[in-house]
XYZ file of C-alpha atoms in Angstrom:
716
model
C -21.303 -113.864 31.942
C -23.118 -114.795 35.139
C -24.039 -113.449 38.558
C -21.721 -114.391 41.417
C -22.308 -113.227 44.975
C -18.663 -112.799 45.923
C -17.981 -110.769 42.774
C -20.994 -108.605 43.581
C -19.796 -108.044 47.142
C -16.426 -106.875 45.876
C -18.069 -104.707 43.214
C -20.449 -103.036 45.661
C -17.591 -102.444 48.102
C -15.714 -100.608 45.336
C -18.804 -98.589 44.395
C -20.580 -97.879 47.664
C -20.339 -94.075 47.156
C -19.872 -93.636 50.915
C -17.411 -90.793 50.323
C -19.267 -89.307 47.346
C -19.747 -85.563 47.789
C -23.398 -84.490 47.636
C -24.479 -80.846 47.758
C -28.143 -80.400 48.706
C -29.769 -76.991 48.308
C -33.098 -75.411 47.371
C -33.787 -74.853 43.666
C -33.851 -71.064 43.186
C -32.716 -70.489 39.599
C -33.525 -72.001 36.216
C -29.833 -72.294 35.383
C -29.369 -74.606 38.371
C -31.986 -76.912 36.897
C -30.548 -76.849 33.379
C -26.902 -77.286 34.409
C -27.179 -79.609 37.375
C -23.854 -81.236 38.265
C -23.539 -84.877 39.254
C -22.773 -83.888 42.855
C -25.652 -81.428 43.072
C -29.113 -82.226 44.390
C -31.809 -79.581 44.341
C -34.796 -79.569 46.648
C -37.688 -78.414 44.461
C -41.222 -77.469 45.408
C -43.293 -77.795 42.272
C -45.853 -79.610 40.178
C -44.668 -82.731 38.354
C -46.396 -83.377 35.042
C -46.483 -86.517 32.921
C -47.860 -86.316 29.395
C -48.494 -89.755 27.954
C -49.693 -91.119 24.628
C -51.136 -94.385 25.946
C -51.888 -95.861 22.515
C -48.586 -94.954 20.860
C -47.333 -98.513 21.286
C -50.177 -99.654 19.034
C -48.692 -97.647 16.171
C -45.534 -99.741 16.495
C -47.576 -102.932 16.660
C -49.672 -102.021 13.607
C -46.570 -101.192 11.579
C -45.337 -104.761 12.049
C -42.134 -105.348 10.090
C -42.945 -102.688 7.469
C -39.852 -100.486 7.615
C -41.519 -97.539 5.870
C -44.301 -97.487 8.457
C -41.850 -97.946 11.320
C -39.796 -95.008 10.089
C -42.943 -92.903 10.118
C -43.531 -93.926 13.730
C -39.986 -92.920 14.692
C -40.348 -89.622 12.848
C -43.645 -88.960 14.601
C -42.036 -89.651 18.006
C -39.133 -87.341 17.143
C -41.364 -84.463 16.053
C -43.672 -84.898 19.048
C -40.667 -84.694 21.337
C -39.347 -81.545 19.671
C -42.630 -79.648 19.794
C -43.300 -80.720 23.373
C -39.875 -79.338 24.270
C -40.578 -76.053 22.492
C -43.905 -75.714 24.288
C -42.214 -76.405 27.644
C -39.695 -73.651 26.941
C -42.524 -71.255 26.111
C -44.176 -72.038 29.452
C -40.794 -71.895 31.280
C -41.326 -75.435 32.516
C -38.357 -77.707 33.220
C -37.950 -80.789 31.067
C -37.061 -83.908 33.036
C -37.155 -87.006 30.814
C -38.666 -88.672 27.761
C -39.830 -92.163 28.660
C -40.938 -93.916 25.466
C -44.052 -91.896 24.452
C -44.200 -90.235 27.864
C -42.913 -86.748 28.694
C -41.951 -85.819 32.272
C -41.740 -82.131 33.178
C -41.530 -80.019 36.330
C -43.234 -76.683 36.901
C -41.115 -75.019 39.600
C -41.739 -71.340 38.828
C -42.758 -69.057 40.420
C -40.769 -70.393 43.364
C -43.017 -68.934 46.081
C -46.514 -69.370 44.602
C -48.009 -72.858 44.786
C -51.329 -71.819 43.259
C -49.692 -70.220 40.247
C -47.532 -73.318 39.698
C -50.620 -75.536 39.789
C -52.438 -73.296 37.302
C -49.410 -73.186 34.997
C -49.032 -76.971 35.087
C -52.691 -77.584 34.226
C -52.619 -74.979 31.431
C -49.512 -76.636 30.032
C -51.234 -80.021 30.230
C -54.245 -78.697 28.327
C -51.879 -77.271 25.711
C -50.122 -80.611 25.275
C -53.406 -82.467 24.832
C -54.761 -79.782 22.504
C -51.644 -79.966 20.372
C -51.699 -83.759 20.136
C -55.393 -84.115 19.312
C -56.000 -81.021 17.169
C -52.660 -80.480 15.409
C -50.316 -83.425 15.575
C -52.886 -86.044 14.575
C -53.778 -84.012 11.494
C -50.161 -83.732 10.358
C -49.394 -87.392 11.128
C -52.684 -88.882 9.995
C -50.747 -91.705 8.276
C -49.483 -93.022 11.646
C -52.688 -93.456 13.682
C -55.139 -91.397 15.690
C -53.254 -90.857 18.939
C -54.755 -89.899 22.294
C -53.112 -88.048 25.153
C -53.353 -88.193 28.924
C -51.805 -85.828 31.468
C -51.098 -86.510 35.150
C -50.109 -83.777 37.636
C -49.061 -83.999 41.293
C -47.469 -81.321 43.455
C -45.079 -81.451 46.376
C -41.439 -81.516 47.367
C -38.975 -83.631 45.414
C -35.244 -83.877 44.884
C -33.759 -83.330 41.441
C -30.449 -85.013 40.632
C -28.236 -85.707 37.649
C -27.293 -89.367 38.070
C -24.695 -91.431 36.232
C -21.302 -91.296 34.571
C -20.394 -89.196 31.560
C -22.457 -90.250 28.554
C -25.028 -91.981 30.786
C -26.215 -89.084 32.935
C -29.926 -88.748 33.496
C -31.925 -86.040 35.211
C -34.250 -87.754 37.648
C -36.689 -86.767 40.367
C -36.884 -88.561 43.696
C -40.042 -88.142 45.731
C -43.614 -89.375 45.974
C -45.098 -86.463 43.994
C -43.001 -87.405 40.940
C -44.242 -90.999 41.135
C -47.811 -89.939 41.850
C -47.987 -87.772 38.716
C -47.362 -90.904 36.635
C -49.785 -93.013 38.676
C -52.766 -90.687 38.204
C -52.512 -90.945 34.398
C -55.650 -92.419 32.889
C -57.283 -93.005 29.508
C -56.879 -90.696 26.519
C -57.943 -87.047 26.274
C -57.883 -86.519 30.034
C -56.183 -84.210 32.520
C -55.719 -85.906 35.905
C -54.642 -84.091 39.063
C -54.292 -84.871 42.752
C -56.476 -83.169 45.348
C -53.581 -80.931 46.355
C -53.332 -79.594 42.803
C -57.105 -79.350 42.416
C -57.471 -77.335 45.623
C -54.878 -74.832 44.376
C -56.621 -74.201 41.031
C -58.807 -71.173 40.291
C -62.557 -71.768 40.112
C -62.609 -71.429 36.332
C -60.461 -74.555 36.078
C -61.918 -76.474 39.013
C -65.370 -76.497 37.418
C -64.046 -78.687 34.586
C -62.833 -81.434 36.957
C -64.756 -84.242 38.631
C -63.754 -86.509 41.523
C -62.624 -89.901 40.145
C -61.814 -92.084 43.134
C -58.345 -92.502 44.622
C -54.931 -93.543 43.372
C -52.323 -94.750 45.870
C -54.607 -93.472 48.623
C -54.780 -89.971 47.122
C -58.014 -88.478 45.668
C -57.870 -87.948 41.904
C -59.752 -85.323 39.893
C -60.216 -85.601 36.143
C -61.190 -83.353 33.239
C -62.158 -85.116 30.019
C -61.898 -83.530 26.549
C -60.550 -80.257 27.947
C -58.930 -78.496 24.950
C -58.387 -74.855 24.076
C -60.304 -74.947 20.787
C -63.354 -76.083 22.771
C -62.815 -73.678 25.663
C -61.849 -70.383 24.016
C -63.394 -68.287 26.778
C -61.424 -70.248 29.377
C -58.222 -69.685 27.396
C -58.934 -65.968 27.226
C -59.682 -65.778 30.954
C -56.425 -67.558 31.779
C -54.412 -65.535 29.267
C -53.502 -68.551 27.122
C -52.938 -68.095 23.393
C -53.091 -71.406 21.533
C -52.109 -70.812 17.902
C -52.987 -74.041 16.112
C -51.941 -72.735 12.682
C -48.488 -71.777 13.890
C -48.035 -75.120 15.627
C -49.202 -76.934 12.483
C -46.596 -75.135 10.359
C -43.961 -75.796 12.998
C -44.863 -79.504 13.078
C -44.806 -79.831 9.290
C -41.418 -78.117 9.175
C -39.958 -80.609 11.661
C -41.548 -83.501 9.778
C -40.190 -82.424 6.386
C -36.709 -81.871 7.820
C -36.519 -85.582 8.731
C -36.833 -87.334 5.376
C -37.687 -91.036 5.445
C -34.975 -91.707 2.851
C -32.391 -90.345 5.293
C -33.446 -92.753 8.043
C -31.899 -96.173 8.598
C -33.751 -98.921 10.423
C -31.905 -102.218 10.857
C -32.058 -105.435 12.832
C -29.606 -105.646 15.735
C -27.144 -108.377 14.724
C -24.551 -107.312 17.326
C -24.915 -105.689 20.754
C -26.468 -102.251 20.330
C -24.245 -99.237 20.986
C -26.592 -96.500 22.173
C -24.058 -93.812 21.325
C -24.506 -94.629 17.630
C -28.292 -94.318 17.668
C -30.170 -91.234 16.484
C -33.548 -90.626 14.869
C -31.737 -91.325 11.581
C -30.208 -94.583 12.808
C -32.542 -96.848 14.786
C -32.917 -100.533 15.585
C -35.915 -102.831 15.219
C -35.264 -106.087 16.983
C -36.786 -108.925 18.957
C -35.990 -108.282 22.602
C -37.100 -108.839 26.170
C -38.077 -105.613 27.919
C -37.248 -105.462 31.640
C -38.740 -102.947 34.049
C -37.319 -103.087 37.581
C -38.672 -100.768 40.263
C -37.039 -100.030 43.605
C -39.907 -100.618 46.005
C -39.857 -98.544 49.179
C -37.210 -95.984 48.211
C -39.666 -93.166 47.506
C -41.075 -93.372 51.028
C -37.610 -93.001 52.547
C -37.022 -89.923 50.392
C -40.382 -88.429 51.311
C -39.787 -88.998 55.027
C -36.316 -87.439 54.920
C -36.338 -84.236 56.961
C -32.653 -83.619 57.535
C -30.149 -82.773 54.804
C -27.843 -85.486 56.127
C -30.565 -88.066 55.517
C -31.054 -86.855 51.952
C -27.297 -87.073 51.327
C -27.282 -90.645 52.645
C -30.227 -91.611 50.423
C -28.640 -90.090 47.328
C -25.447 -92.063 47.982
C -27.517 -95.210 48.422
C -29.298 -94.508 45.154
C -25.964 -94.063 43.353
C -24.770 -97.383 44.803
C -27.930 -99.267 43.808
C -28.027 -97.699 40.348
C -24.389 -98.638 39.721
C -25.030 -102.230 40.826
C -28.176 -102.587 38.722
C -26.235 -101.326 35.708
C -23.460 -103.831 36.429
C -25.918 -106.727 36.690
C -27.646 -105.810 33.446
C -24.524 -104.886 31.451
C -21.675 -106.963 32.925
C -23.235 -110.059 34.474
C -25.649 -110.413 31.551
C -25.601 -109.091 27.954
C -28.240 -106.443 28.559
C -28.777 -102.907 27.340
C -29.649 -100.363 30.030
C -31.906 -97.840 28.338
C -33.037 -95.486 31.055
C -33.511 -94.802 34.741
C -36.950 -93.398 35.396
C -36.676 -92.098 38.930
C -36.079 -95.208 41.031
C -37.004 -97.536 38.167
C -34.750 -98.922 35.436
C -35.682 -99.980 31.903
C -33.423 -102.463 30.132
C -33.522 -104.753 27.126
C -32.078 -108.176 26.341
C -31.710 -108.513 22.563
C -28.796 -110.933 22.305
C -28.258 -113.546 21.050
C -30.020 -112.224 17.956
C -32.027 -114.028 15.316
C -34.336 -116.909 16.139
C -32.728 -117.674 19.524
C -35.674 -116.225 21.398
C -35.510 -118.959 24.055
C -31.988 -117.923 25.046
C -32.968 -114.250 25.170
C -35.886 -115.052 27.447
C -33.826 -117.310 29.717
C -31.082 -114.676 29.936
C -33.639 -111.995 30.797
C -35.141 -114.113 33.595
C -31.622 -114.746 34.940
C -30.957 -110.990 34.810
C -34.157 -110.361 36.776
C -33.056 -112.927 39.368
C -29.655 -111.209 39.413
C -31.303 -107.871 40.293
C -33.287 -109.536 43.073
C -30.176 -111.333 44.337
C -28.012 -108.196 44.415
C -30.734 -106.390 46.351
C -31.609 -109.145 48.822
C -28.226 -110.815 49.344
C -25.829 -107.867 49.173
C -27.244 -104.346 48.922
C -29.705 -104.600 51.806
C -26.820 -105.488 54.118
C -25.406 -101.995 53.470
C -28.607 -100.059 54.141
C -28.491 -100.108 57.923
C -32.007 -100.041 59.356
C -33.523 -99.501 55.917
C -34.788 -102.277 53.683
C -35.561 -102.067 49.988
C -36.915 -104.575 47.491
C -37.329 -104.875 43.740
C -40.418 -105.500 41.600
C -39.722 -106.710 38.047
C -41.859 -107.126 34.921
C -40.762 -108.797 31.651
C -42.255 -109.326 28.208
C -40.788 -110.288 24.846
C -41.472 -109.119 21.305
C -40.461 -106.736 18.520
C -39.055 -103.469 19.823
C -37.992 -100.112 18.376
C -34.866 -98.730 20.028
C -33.477 -95.286 19.199
C -32.307 -92.003 20.717
C -34.090 -88.703 20.233
C -33.088 -85.133 20.914
C -30.284 -82.712 20.231
C -26.691 -83.883 20.077
C -25.271 -84.125 23.563
C -28.750 -84.380 25.113
C -30.220 -87.361 23.323
C -32.263 -89.791 25.370
C -32.818 -93.458 24.619
C -36.379 -94.589 24.020
C -37.803 -98.056 23.598
C -41.162 -98.444 21.854
C -43.443 -101.411 21.314
C -46.529 -103.117 22.669
C -44.415 -105.621 24.620
C -42.415 -102.817 26.231
C -45.690 -101.212 27.267
C -46.924 -104.549 28.644
C -43.695 -105.193 30.560
C -44.283 -101.894 32.364
C -47.830 -102.967 33.226
C -46.491 -106.261 34.598
C -44.000 -104.402 36.781
C -46.692 -102.059 38.089
C -48.808 -105.095 39.080
C -45.874 -106.694 40.896
C -45.180 -106.424 44.590
C -41.826 -106.299 46.369
C -39.482 -109.232 45.618
C -41.662 -110.351 42.706
C -40.761 -111.215 39.107
C -43.754 -111.244 36.747
C -43.436 -112.737 33.256
C -45.707 -113.657 30.359
C -46.594 -117.151 29.205
C -44.308 -116.792 26.184
C -41.320 -116.284 28.480
C -42.416 -118.970 30.934
C -42.631 -121.553 28.147
C -38.939 -121.037 27.320
C -37.772 -122.003 30.819
C -36.161 -125.416 30.355
C -34.852 -125.629 33.923
C -37.410 -127.643 35.881
C -36.400 -126.211 39.258
C -36.597 -122.625 37.973
C -39.929 -123.108 36.216
C -41.508 -124.455 39.435
C -40.803 -121.137 41.182
C -43.279 -119.357 38.914
C -46.978 -119.694 39.634
C -49.683 -118.905 37.112
C -51.911 -116.042 38.249
C -54.036 -115.664 35.104
C -54.123 -116.850 31.486
C -50.832 -115.220 30.522
C -48.988 -114.187 33.686
C -46.625 -116.090 35.953
C -45.177 -114.734 39.193
C -42.226 -115.766 41.341
C -41.825 -114.235 44.806
C -38.562 -114.121 46.756
C -36.632 -115.742 43.919
C -32.886 -115.198 44.258
C -29.916 -117.214 43.074
C -29.365 -118.329 46.665
C -32.857 -119.801 46.856
C -32.563 -121.265 43.366
C -29.151 -122.797 44.133
C -30.414 -124.482 47.289
C -33.364 -125.960 45.426
C -31.276 -126.970 42.401
C -28.596 -128.550 44.592
C -31.107 -130.630 46.522
C -32.821 -131.663 43.290
C -29.446 -132.598 41.749
C -28.370 -134.455 44.898
C -31.466 -136.617 44.904
C -31.188 -137.159 41.143
C -27.523 -138.186 41.398
C -26.210 -135.269 39.319
C -24.669 -133.066 42.007
C -20.990 -132.305 41.584
C -18.425 -129.601 42.238
C -16.077 -127.549 40.119
C -13.165 -125.224 40.777
C -13.909 -121.674 39.587
C -11.468 -118.806 40.110
C -9.649 -120.597 42.895
C -12.798 -121.696 44.728
C -14.748 -124.938 44.855
C -18.440 -124.437 44.134
C -21.470 -126.532 43.287
C -22.187 -127.934 39.860
C -25.815 -129.140 39.746
C -25.320 -130.682 36.297
C -22.547 -133.229 36.903
C -22.606 -136.457 34.910
C -21.945 -138.601 37.985
C -22.263 -138.022 41.717
C -20.141 -139.595 44.476
C -21.886 -142.359 46.458
C -20.968 -142.252 50.179
C -20.199 -145.394 52.162
C -19.040 -146.339 55.640
C -15.284 -146.346 55.092
C -12.421 -147.656 57.225
C -11.854 -146.439 60.774
C -8.872 -144.851 62.472
C -7.844 -148.310 63.695
C -7.703 -149.570 60.101
C -5.330 -146.764 59.205
C -3.044 -147.609 62.102
C -2.772 -151.174 60.847
C -1.561 -149.787 57.527
C 1.472 -148.065 59.046
C 4.597 -148.057 56.939
C 8.174 -147.526 57.977
C 9.012 -144.542 55.753
C 6.401 -141.763 55.240
C 5.293 -141.293 51.629
C 5.763 -137.518 51.758
C 9.478 -138.052 52.410
C 9.803 -140.353 49.423
C 7.621 -138.121 47.224
C 8.411 -134.609 48.426
C 7.358 -133.032 45.104
C 3.833 -134.421 45.332
C 3.559 -133.352 48.976
C 4.490 -129.820 47.928
C 1.790 -129.871 45.250
C -0.804 -131.018 47.799
C 0.123 -128.115 50.057
C 0.003 -125.594 47.204
C -3.482 -126.720 46.237
C -4.571 -126.565 49.874
C -3.427 -122.943 50.162
C -5.203 -122.087 46.907
C -8.566 -123.623 47.821
C -8.714 -123.263 51.610
C -8.014 -120.603 54.225
C -6.032 -120.821 57.459
C -4.149 -123.884 56.221
C -1.921 -125.760 58.665
C 0.381 -128.572 57.534
C 1.841 -131.052 60.016
C 2.576 -134.711 60.675
C 0.755 -136.998 63.069
C 2.592 -138.847 65.890
C 2.735 -141.951 63.680
C 4.362 -139.933 60.855
C 1.448 -139.444 58.521
C 0.985 -136.227 56.548
C -1.820 -133.988 57.727
C -3.429 -130.894 56.175
C -6.005 -128.801 58.014
C -7.899 -125.815 56.662
C -11.086 -123.769 56.563
C -13.258 -124.687 53.613
C -16.046 -122.412 52.348
C -19.153 -124.177 51.086
C -20.270 -122.179 48.045
C -23.382 -122.289 45.932
C -23.325 -122.322 42.143
C -23.630 -118.511 42.169
C -21.006 -117.901 44.843
C -23.023 -117.639 48.049
C -21.083 -118.950 51.050
C -23.467 -121.196 52.985
C -21.005 -121.908 55.761
C -17.317 -122.402 56.516
C -16.093 -125.822 57.679
C -12.855 -126.827 59.360
C -11.659 -130.058 57.743
C -8.609 -132.257 58.287
C -7.034 -134.634 55.774
C -4.773 -137.437 56.970
C -2.727 -139.173 54.304
C -2.150 -142.955 54.517
C 1.425 -144.334 54.540
C 1.643 -145.506 50.924
C -0.422 -142.714 49.318
C -1.021 -142.436 46.434
C -0.232 -146.079 45.690
C -2.069 -149.348 46.334
C -5.483 -147.675 46.210
C -4.910 -145.688 49.392
C -6.745 -142.360 49.751
C -6.677 -139.617 52.400
C -9.063 -139.867 55.327
C -11.192 -136.716 55.809
C -12.384 -135.505 59.226
C -14.810 -132.741 60.131
C -13.356 -130.684 62.993
C -16.076 -128.027 63.035
C -19.869 -128.303 63.482
C -19.524 -130.992 66.119
C -21.871 -129.079 68.407
C -24.309 -128.285 65.585
C -24.624 -131.498 63.610
C -25.603 -135.003 64.646
C -23.245 -137.774 63.564
C -25.110 -140.840 62.336
C -24.145 -143.814 60.195
C -27.040 -143.045 57.844
C -25.709 -139.509 57.600
C -22.307 -140.977 56.672
C -20.430 -139.377 59.577
C -18.570 -141.855 61.763
C -18.086 -141.749 65.521
C -14.630 -140.175 65.059
C -16.199 -137.516 62.762
C -14.643 -139.093 59.715
C -16.600 -138.425 56.529
C -17.672 -141.427 54.459
C -17.199 -139.799 51.072
C -17.052 -142.842 48.805
C -15.724 -146.373 48.401
C -12.096 -145.598 47.456
C -12.107 -148.049 44.568
C -15.335 -146.516 43.270
C -14.176 -142.915 43.116
C -13.691 -141.036 39.844
C -10.550 -139.488 41.324
C -7.188 -140.760 40.082
C -5.065 -140.095 43.152
C -1.864 -140.714 41.203
C -2.484 -137.426 39.370
C -1.427 -134.013 40.662
C -4.987 -132.583 40.416
C -6.361 -135.208 42.817
C -6.463 -132.745 45.744
C -8.757 -130.380 43.831
C -11.070 -133.244 42.898
C -11.062 -134.537 46.468
C -12.136 -131.109 47.731
C -14.851 -131.224 45.085
C -16.051 -134.528 46.537
C -15.949 -133.045 50.047
C -17.922 -130.032 48.818
C -20.534 -132.285 47.233
C -20.746 -134.379 50.416
C -21.190 -131.346 52.678
C -23.977 -129.952 50.484
C -25.825 -133.262 50.843
C -25.004 -133.509 54.538
C -26.402 -130.009 55.054
C -29.692 -131.137 53.493
C -29.676 -134.337 55.594
C -29.036 -132.424 58.829
C -31.889 -130.041 57.979
C -34.196 -133.026 57.477
C -33.078 -134.477 60.812
C -34.388 -131.340 62.509
C -37.629 -131.460 60.509
C -38.081 -135.108 61.541
C -38.705 -133.998 65.125
C -41.409 -131.568 63.964
C -43.003 -133.297 60.995
C -42.332 -136.920 61.868
C -40.891 -137.700 58.417
C -37.658 -139.736 58.707
C -34.717 -138.188 56.831
C -33.298 -139.883 53.775
C -29.868 -139.325 52.320
C -30.301 -136.932 49.344
C -29.015 -139.016 46.460
C -27.484 -142.371 45.698
C -25.418 -144.128 48.359
C -23.628 -147.430 48.851
C -24.767 -149.963 51.460
C -22.702 -149.730 54.631
C -19.718 -151.971 55.274
C -18.923 -155.115 53.285
C -22.130 -154.921 51.272
C -21.006 -151.615 49.769
C -17.668 -153.126 48.731
C -19.442 -156.149 47.280
C -21.693 -153.870 45.244
C -18.674 -152.080 43.767
C -16.944 -155.372 42.941
C -20.067 -156.670 41.202
C -20.460 -153.487 39.152
C -16.818 -153.766 38.077
C -17.383 -157.350 36.934
C -15.051 -158.775 39.569
C -11.542 -157.923 40.730
C -8.197 -159.748 40.496
C -6.846 -160.969 43.814
C -3.523 -159.191 43.269
C -5.133 -155.756 42.795
C -5.465 -153.268 45.662
C -8.646 -153.796 47.650
C -11.444 -151.362 46.806
C -11.789 -150.442 50.504
C -8.599 -148.336 50.343
C -6.636 -150.254 52.975
C -3.631 -150.605 50.678
C -3.642 -154.386 50.978
C -4.239 -156.749 48.076
C -7.819 -157.795 47.518
C -7.035 -161.458 48.200
C -5.538 -160.529 51.584
C -8.279 -158.067 52.520
C -11.956 -158.256 51.562
C -11.559 -160.979 48.944
C -11.966 -163.928 51.343
C -14.802 -162.158 53.179
C -16.733 -161.546 49.992
C -16.053 -165.087 48.811
C -17.425 -166.470 52.081
C -20.494 -164.264 51.862
C -21.082 -165.420 48.308
C -20.822 -169.082 49.339
C -23.291 -168.596 52.154
């Protein structure tokens, strides 16, 4: 499993949803809300409400590894969900999502009365807080004293049912849905935007005070507003809050879910969400990932034409599908929920004490999300541009699904899940924010340097994609002498962890090759090998042309894509290989020429490009390639790939030299030019017999080639 740019491009092309049918209409009936099809989008004017239990995660933390206590926490969450749903039905308020200990609802009735919707939403919020503080806490006193907060914002939003069968989620797209969550505050509060406040009757307004702004919008807050404290207000508004009935109802739900009937186990294999219920949950060490689509809400809010909304919904489908693929296919993640334009996922494999691997995988998954967005998806958005903000934390997590069969929703509970959300909310576009515990597991030096400490326990990387990471890792590997290349799925790509790197050298010239002419071409004598060379060329290059030179030497030309470790194509080069007369015998190797980039690159001896644009890849006798073997062509292309990566860095530094005044240096080990390079190879080999082929690749014996020259140099 890994992220690869070319695979992502193909995947997004298959799932771009450009021809996906979308039916946009106004929401006019409750049944349309309850039975929304995947192709249907409803434009809804209403008040979005979020009811949160901000300290619920502490109940999970306090339970530790005590299964009995953890079961009580799950049971409490299940009962809270059920009663909240029953209260919503009584108020005729639409239920959107359960997000951990948070409940998202939409008050869209009456359709033509904004003031009545605002009043209904606030009354419902007071009811939820009253129930939690005055009823629920009494029944579940063995869990902890929980506090509730409600946030309400009104406006226009779009309601959609996103996803494939078994993964469909009702979501709301629009700034008012996001704003309702943002205005949430500490416990025992009702928080509303100015628009909602202005629509309320005086009897409610007098309980609210101005509390600054959130996202540029004034917020009003009522603290401790409950029906048992405001009986006259309840009577004036026509609200009947029956605490005794709700207590009996809560106890009935609690007793129906016996602790002995509940299973809570460690996740030893990848979690199958379909198997989870309130009676079958998982408690496991995992990395929680929150990834938010920054900028999408504004596009939705600014959409005035139906055609624009349709386009945005298709884009959202495309992005959602790609994010799921990154988290589930490229990496062993578990996608738990889409919360509007935000996704929550978990990395819990490999299990056990391999926390370092889980953390490293989670960081890679976060980089994968950034890479898909920045390198692929944004190219398909036309004049729009979106970014991702990601937060990660690691620790013990409760994972289960609550609700009725067929409508169960996954929830993920724990203090680290709660903190991962906070990290995401503090992150800007293109940022990945992690804790110190995750940072300390990063054993890749290049990766770790991309994160900068912003406080005692937070590290942030900005603009980190696999393309950026590959470029940095390749340059680091080149200079450290560990850059190599491998063939993956019919393509040559970088390997920044090779055991040995090729060392370029000024090799023989065209004139040297002419001196080596031989009466009968090798490809006539060894037609089978020539066929193999051509087959490999067609597999690893595009636009291949095979021919012979005027002096009867074999020649292969082709377009060669320079790929990063994660599949990004940096550039495409036109290269030409000319085979010497006695190849592959007598130490002779093909000569490689660069036919492209001649108007973009500067050929220099220190850059190992000769005047005839021949590439000085290595001293032939020093290469790891056994040219007598059939796989030599693949390995030679690997050497060319490695050389071009280094040359790309060198050419960049040539340009910087003019600006910064720092002379460029070849990135990595290299041989001295000319005879000195050959002498160095001979010394490292402990000498060479005079009858062996010369290490320069001329095809002549050492004693008839560089042997006498080296001997004379040694004497002098």
